[in-house]
Amino acid sequence: MPEGKIVKALSGFYYVLNEGGLVQCRGRGVFRKNKITPLVGDEVVYQAENDREGYIMEVKDRKNELIRPPIANVDQAILVFSAVEPDFSTVLLDRFLVLVEFNHIQPLICITKIDLADKEQIQAIKEYADQYREVGYEVILTSSETEMGIQALTPHVDDKISVFAGQSGVGKSSLLNVLRPDLELKTNDISTHLGRGKHTTRHVELIGIGNGLIADTPGFSSLEFTNIEAEDLNSCFPEIARQSENCKFRGCLHISEPKCAVKTGVESAGITKYRYEHYVEFLQEIKDRKPRY
């Protein structure tokens, strides 16, 4: 039976890309029975009814998957955050980074709308960018209006499945339109009443850009650490994970334990205060989570 990759899911149909083009498929009833939901990015085996229609028979093993946005087999997450409108948020960025790190996906931080920021805001953004680079993250400053940073971003999408993710209204669709102008993706301004972007992307779809595939995903502004346990969080902050090797006690959670290298390393060992505070906040959130049965 033929094989391919799901590049779009919409209204119960899965659009599978193979060497001959797109085939519109439905999932077999056995998937619903076994609680398996095919995702964009899945490698699948399908039974062809004809050249354009078929049924998905098998979903191959995934190397990773995200729930929000629903996508599988991602190589890279391009986390798109705006300098202004909406204002840059380190706590929201760190939430995205934790989820990405937990799923073993390579993150790239892209800060947009630099052209709309004033001198003080640009200086603050550059300082944040340097701090995240010190952690080990790639950070690119961009503007869809002036095309600043686009040449720096383009090589990062080649030969990868990337997901564009970030808060609504940060300019994900505008950025994709610059990377591939023929897309003409719908964009909306920030709602002045709500202070956030209007949802312009309604489904997940893999779009060919350069030699890679990028998923433009519905925007969302909150993340829950549903599957992350307290002892997992340490590894989702690379600088904390590195410094924790010097803690006296194995399994140290870096809150109240004696001789904790992480607590003493805030600021002096490349752990910024706000990143540590976010770690503490997220840890408490995980501890307060209602148990699942």
Short mmCIF file of C-alpha atoms in Angstrom, two decimals:
data_model
loop_
_atom_site.label_atom_id
_atom_site.label_comp_id
_atom_site.label_asym_id
_atom_site.label_seq_id
_atom_site.Cartn_x
_atom_site.Cartn_y
_atom_site.Cartn_z
CA MET A 1 0.00 0.00 0.00
CA PRO A 2 1.21 3.55 -0.69
CA GLU A 3 2.70 5.76 2.00
CA GLY A 4 2.88 9.51 2.55
CA LYS A 5 2.89 12.37 5.03
CA ILE A 6 -0.19 14.18 6.36
CA VAL A 7 0.30 17.85 5.51
CA LYS A 8 -3.19 19.14 6.32
CA ALA A 9 -6.14 18.09 8.50
CA LEU A 10 -9.50 19.75 8.03
CA SER A 11 -13.12 18.77 8.74
CA GLY A 12 -12.37 15.07 9.20
CA PHE A 13 -10.21 14.79 6.09
CA TYR A 14 -6.47 14.17 6.05
CA TYR A 15 -4.49 15.37 3.05
CA VAL A 16 -1.59 13.01 2.43
CA LEU A 17 1.40 14.12 0.35
CA ASN A 18 3.25 11.55 -1.71
CA GLU A 19 5.41 11.67 -4.83
CA GLY A 20 2.33 11.98 -7.03
CA GLY A 21 0.72 14.84 -5.13
CA LEU A 22 -2.07 15.15 -2.55
CA VAL A 23 -4.54 12.40 -1.68
CA GLN A 24 -7.63 13.23 0.39
CA CYS A 25 -8.11 10.52 3.01
CA ARG A 26 -10.42 9.64 5.83
CA GLY A 27 -9.32 7.78 8.95
CA ARG A 28 -10.56 4.24 9.49
CA GLY A 29 -13.06 3.63 12.26
CA VAL A 30 -10.49 1.50 14.09
CA PHE A 31 -8.56 4.71 14.88
CA ARG A 32 -11.51 6.13 16.80
CA LYS A 33 -12.02 2.82 18.58
CA ASN A 34 -8.35 2.72 19.64
CA LYS A 35 -8.33 6.46 20.40
CA ILE A 36 -5.71 7.18 17.76
CA THR A 37 -5.99 10.54 16.06
CA PRO A 38 -3.88 11.04 12.93
CA LEU A 39 -1.94 14.30 13.13
CA VAL A 40 -0.39 16.65 10.62
CA GLY A 41 3.22 15.50 10.26
CA ASP A 42 2.35 11.80 10.63
CA GLU A 43 3.88 9.29 8.24
CA VAL A 44 0.99 7.03 7.22
CA VAL A 45 0.09 4.02 5.13
CA TYR A 46 -3.13 4.47 3.16
CA GLN A 47 -5.37 2.49 0.86
CA ALA A 48 -6.08 4.36 -2.36
CA GLU A 49 -9.62 4.37 -3.68
CA ASN A 50 -8.39 6.27 -6.74
CA ASP A 51 -5.69 8.85 -7.56
CA ARG A 52 -7.22 11.47 -5.25
CA GLU A 53 -9.05 9.63 -2.45
CA GLY A 54 -8.29 6.94 0.07
CA TYR A 55 -8.37 5.67 3.67
CA ILE A 56 -5.56 5.88 6.22
CA MET A 57 -4.76 2.33 7.33
CA GLU A 58 -1.78 2.85 9.61
CA VAL A 59 -0.06 5.69 11.48
CA LYS A 60 3.66 5.03 11.83
CA ASP A 61 5.53 5.59 15.10
CA ARG A 62 6.09 9.24 15.98
CA LYS A 63 9.34 10.72 17.22
CA ASN A 64 7.35 13.41 19.06
CA GLU A 65 3.97 15.07 19.15
CA LEU A 66 2.39 18.26 20.42
CA ILE A 67 -1.17 18.58 21.70
CA ARG A 68 -1.58 22.34 21.22
CA PRO A 69 -0.94 22.75 18.32
CA PRO A 70 -1.75 19.16 17.23
CA ILE A 71 1.24 18.10 15.12
CA ALA A 72 3.73 15.23 15.06
CA ASN A 73 7.34 14.55 14.03
CA VAL A 74 8.50 18.13 14.45
CA ASP A 75 12.23 18.89 14.00
CA GLN A 76 12.14 22.51 15.09
CA ALA A 77 9.83 24.94 16.86
CA ILE A 78 10.11 28.54 15.69
CA LEU A 79 8.69 30.45 18.65
CA VAL A 80 7.38 33.73 17.31
CA PHE A 81 7.06 36.57 19.82
CA SER A 82 6.58 40.24 19.11
CA ALA A 83 8.63 43.07 20.58
CA VAL A 84 5.42 45.11 20.95
CA GLU A 85 1.70 44.75 20.19
CA PRO A 86 1.50 42.47 22.14
CA ASP A 87 4.47 43.24 24.38
CA PHE A 88 7.28 40.70 24.67
CA SER A 89 6.61 38.26 27.54
CA THR A 90 9.44 36.21 29.04
CA VAL A 91 7.05 34.13 31.15
CA LEU A 92 5.01 33.13 28.10
CA LEU A 93 8.16 32.43 26.09
CA ASP A 94 9.47 30.24 28.91
CA ARG A 95 6.19 28.30 28.92
CA PHE A 96 6.65 27.55 25.23
CA LEU A 97 10.30 26.66 25.75
CA VAL A 98 9.45 24.20 28.54
CA LEU A 99 6.93 22.40 26.33
CA VAL A 100 9.35 22.32 23.40
CA GLU A 101 12.27 21.09 25.54
CA PHE A 102 10.07 18.41 27.14
CA ASN A 103 9.19 17.10 23.67
CA HIS A 104 12.85 17.12 22.56
CA ILE A 105 12.23 19.64 19.78
CA GLN A 106 14.91 22.14 18.81
CA PRO A 107 13.67 25.69 19.56
CA LEU A 108 14.44 28.87 17.65
CA ILE A 109 13.27 32.18 19.11
CA CYS A 110 12.05 34.74 16.57
CA ILE A 111 11.16 38.21 17.87
CA THR A 112 9.05 40.16 15.38
CA LYS A 113 7.77 43.73 14.88
CA ILE A 114 11.14 45.28 15.70
CA ASP A 115 10.18 48.15 13.38
CA LEU A 116 7.35 49.13 15.75
CA ALA A 117 9.54 49.32 18.86
CA ASP A 118 11.12 52.55 20.15
CA LYS A 119 14.78 52.82 21.17
CA GLU A 120 14.22 51.81 24.79
CA GLN A 121 12.10 48.82 23.77
CA ILE A 122 14.68 47.71 21.20
CA GLN A 123 17.45 47.95 23.81
CA ALA A 124 15.41 45.82 26.23
CA ILE A 125 14.68 43.24 23.52
CA LYS A 126 18.38 43.02 22.61
CA GLU A 127 19.26 42.42 26.26
CA TYR A 128 16.68 39.64 26.51
CA ALA A 129 17.96 38.17 23.23
CA ASP A 130 21.52 38.09 24.59
CA GLN A 131 20.34 36.41 27.80
CA TYR A 132 18.53 33.66 25.88
CA ARG A 133 21.55 33.22 23.62
CA GLU A 134 23.68 32.69 26.74
CA VAL A 135 21.35 29.83 27.68
CA GLY A 136 22.11 28.32 24.28
CA TYR A 137 19.09 29.34 22.21
CA GLU A 138 19.22 30.78 18.71
CA VAL A 139 17.47 34.18 18.66
CA ILE A 140 16.64 36.15 15.51
CA LEU A 141 15.13 39.65 15.49
CA THR A 142 12.83 40.27 12.54
CA SER A 143 10.40 42.65 10.91
CA SER A 144 7.88 41.57 8.28
CA GLU A 145 7.54 45.19 7.16
CA THR A 146 11.24 45.91 6.55
CA GLU A 147 12.21 42.24 6.02
CA MET A 148 14.90 42.64 8.68
CA GLY A 149 16.27 39.25 9.78
CA ILE A 150 14.50 37.27 7.04
CA GLN A 151 17.77 36.23 5.36
CA ALA A 152 19.05 35.02 8.74
CA LEU A 153 15.88 33.01 9.34
CA THR A 154 15.59 31.33 5.92
CA PRO A 155 18.48 28.80 6.23
CA HIS A 156 17.02 27.49 9.50
CA VAL A 157 13.89 26.12 7.76
CA ASP A 158 15.65 24.04 5.11
CA ASP A 159 15.38 20.25 5.36
CA LYS A 160 13.24 20.41 8.51
CA ILE A 161 9.63 20.19 9.62
CA SER A 162 9.20 23.36 11.64
CA VAL A 163 6.25 24.58 13.62
CA PHE A 164 5.52 28.28 13.91
CA ALA A 165 4.02 28.81 17.36
CA GLY A 166 3.32 31.79 19.56
CA GLN A 167 0.72 34.05 21.04
CA SER A 168 -2.06 35.32 18.79
CA GLY A 169 -1.31 38.56 16.99
CA VAL A 170 2.48 38.35 17.05
CA GLY A 171 2.74 38.20 13.27
CA LYS A 172 3.22 34.51 12.43
CA SER A 173 1.16 34.72 9.23
CA SER A 174 2.83 38.01 8.21
CA LEU A 175 6.22 36.35 8.64
CA LEU A 176 5.16 33.37 6.52
CA ASN A 177 3.89 35.74 3.83
CA VAL A 178 7.36 37.31 3.65
CA LEU A 179 9.06 33.91 3.51
CA ARG A 180 6.68 32.84 0.73
CA PRO A 181 4.73 35.77 -0.76
CA ASP A 182 2.41 33.65 -2.93
CA LEU A 183 0.73 32.27 0.22
CA GLU A 184 -1.19 35.49 0.88
CA LEU A 185 -2.22 34.19 4.31
CA LYS A 186 -4.93 36.20 6.01
CA THR A 187 -3.68 38.50 8.75
CA ASN A 188 -5.51 40.73 11.20
CA ASP A 189 -4.46 43.65 13.33
CA ILE A 190 -4.45 43.49 17.10
CA SER A 191 -7.86 44.02 18.64
CA THR A 192 -7.57 47.32 20.51
CA HIS A 193 -10.40 46.27 22.81
CA LEU A 194 -8.97 42.89 23.80
CA GLY A 195 -5.30 43.77 23.41
CA ARG A 196 -4.62 40.56 21.54
CA GLY A 197 -4.66 39.27 18.01
CA LYS A 198 -7.72 37.90 16.32
CA HIS A 199 -7.43 34.23 15.39
CA THR A 200 -6.63 34.10 11.67
CA THR A 201 -5.36 30.52 11.36
CA ARG A 202 -8.09 27.92 11.84
CA HIS A 203 -6.27 24.66 11.18
CA VAL A 204 -2.80 23.13 11.10
CA GLU A 205 -1.18 22.82 7.68
CA LEU A 206 2.36 22.09 6.51
CA ILE A 207 3.50 24.65 3.95
CA GLY A 208 6.48 24.15 1.68
CA ILE A 209 9.03 26.96 2.16
CA GLY A 210 12.47 26.65 0.60
CA ASN A 211 13.56 23.05 1.10
CA GLY A 212 11.54 22.61 4.28
CA LEU A 213 8.00 22.39 5.61
CA ILE A 214 6.54 24.89 8.08
CA ALA A 215 3.34 24.49 10.05
CA ASP A 216 1.29 27.63 10.47
CA THR A 217 -0.75 26.86 13.58
CA PRO A 218 -3.70 28.44 15.38
CA GLY A 219 -2.45 31.00 17.88
CA PHE A 220 -2.97 30.45 21.58
CA SER A 221 -1.93 32.30 24.69
CA SER A 222 -1.71 29.68 27.44
CA LEU A 223 0.00 26.36 27.92
CA GLU A 224 -0.65 23.70 30.51
CA PHE A 225 2.09 21.35 31.71
CA THR A 226 -0.27 18.38 31.57
CA ASN A 227 2.29 15.61 31.10
CA ILE A 228 5.29 17.20 32.82
CA GLU A 229 6.17 15.98 36.31
CA ALA A 230 8.04 18.03 38.93
CA GLU A 231 11.26 16.08 38.44
CA ASP A 232 11.08 16.66 34.65
CA LEU A 233 11.04 20.46 34.86
CA ASN A 234 14.73 20.78 35.72
CA SER A 235 15.77 19.41 32.31
CA CYS A 236 13.48 21.89 30.50
CA PHE A 237 15.68 24.79 31.66
CA PRO A 238 19.12 24.03 30.13
CA GLU A 239 21.08 26.43 32.34
CA ILE A 240 19.39 25.07 35.48
CA ALA A 241 20.04 21.49 34.35
CA ARG A 242 23.74 22.27 33.84
CA GLN A 243 24.13 23.96 37.22
CA SER A 244 22.12 21.28 39.05
CA GLU A 245 24.98 18.83 38.51
CA ASN A 246 26.74 20.72 41.33
CA CYS A 247 23.86 20.36 43.80
CA LYS A 248 24.69 18.32 46.90
CA PHE A 249 21.56 16.17 46.73
CA ARG A 250 20.52 14.14 43.72
CA GLY A 251 16.96 14.98 42.69
CA CYS A 252 17.24 18.50 44.10
CA LEU A 253 14.25 20.61 43.05
CA HIS A 254 16.12 23.86 43.80
CA ILE A 255 13.55 25.30 46.18
CA SER A 256 14.45 24.70 49.83
CA GLU A 257 17.16 22.02 49.68
CA PRO A 258 20.49 22.83 51.39
CA LYS A 259 23.64 23.44 49.34
CA CYS A 260 21.66 23.92 46.12
CA ALA A 261 23.99 25.08 43.36
CA VAL A 262 21.12 26.46 41.31
CA LYS A 263 19.90 28.87 43.99
CA THR A 264 23.45 30.13 44.60
CA GLY A 265 24.02 30.28 40.84
CA VAL A 266 21.22 32.70 40.04
CA GLU A 267 22.84 35.65 38.23
CA SER A 268 26.43 34.49 38.94
CA ALA A 269 26.22 31.23 36.98
CA GLY A 270 24.27 32.43 33.97
CA ILE A 271 20.84 31.80 35.49
CA THR A 272 18.82 34.99 35.22
CA LYS A 273 16.53 35.84 38.12
CA TYR A 274 13.38 35.88 36.00
CA ARG A 275 14.14 32.46 34.50
CA TYR A 276 14.61 30.99 37.97
CA GLU A 277 11.40 32.67 39.18
CA HIS A 278 9.54 31.16 36.23
CA TYR A 279 10.98 27.74 37.11
CA VAL A 280 9.67 28.12 40.69
CA GLU A 281 6.27 29.31 39.42
CA PHE A 282 5.94 26.43 36.95
CA LEU A 283 7.07 23.88 39.56
CA GLN A 284 4.36 25.06 41.95
CA GLU A 285 1.81 24.88 39.16
CA ILE A 286 2.78 21.28 38.45
CA LYS A 287 2.62 20.39 42.16
CA ASP A 288 -0.83 21.99 42.47
CA ARG A 289 -2.16 20.12 39.46
CA LYS A 290 -5.03 17.79 40.25
CA PRO A 291 -3.95 14.13 40.14
CA ARG A 292 -5.00 12.11 37.10
CA TYR A 293 -6.52 8.68 37.52
#
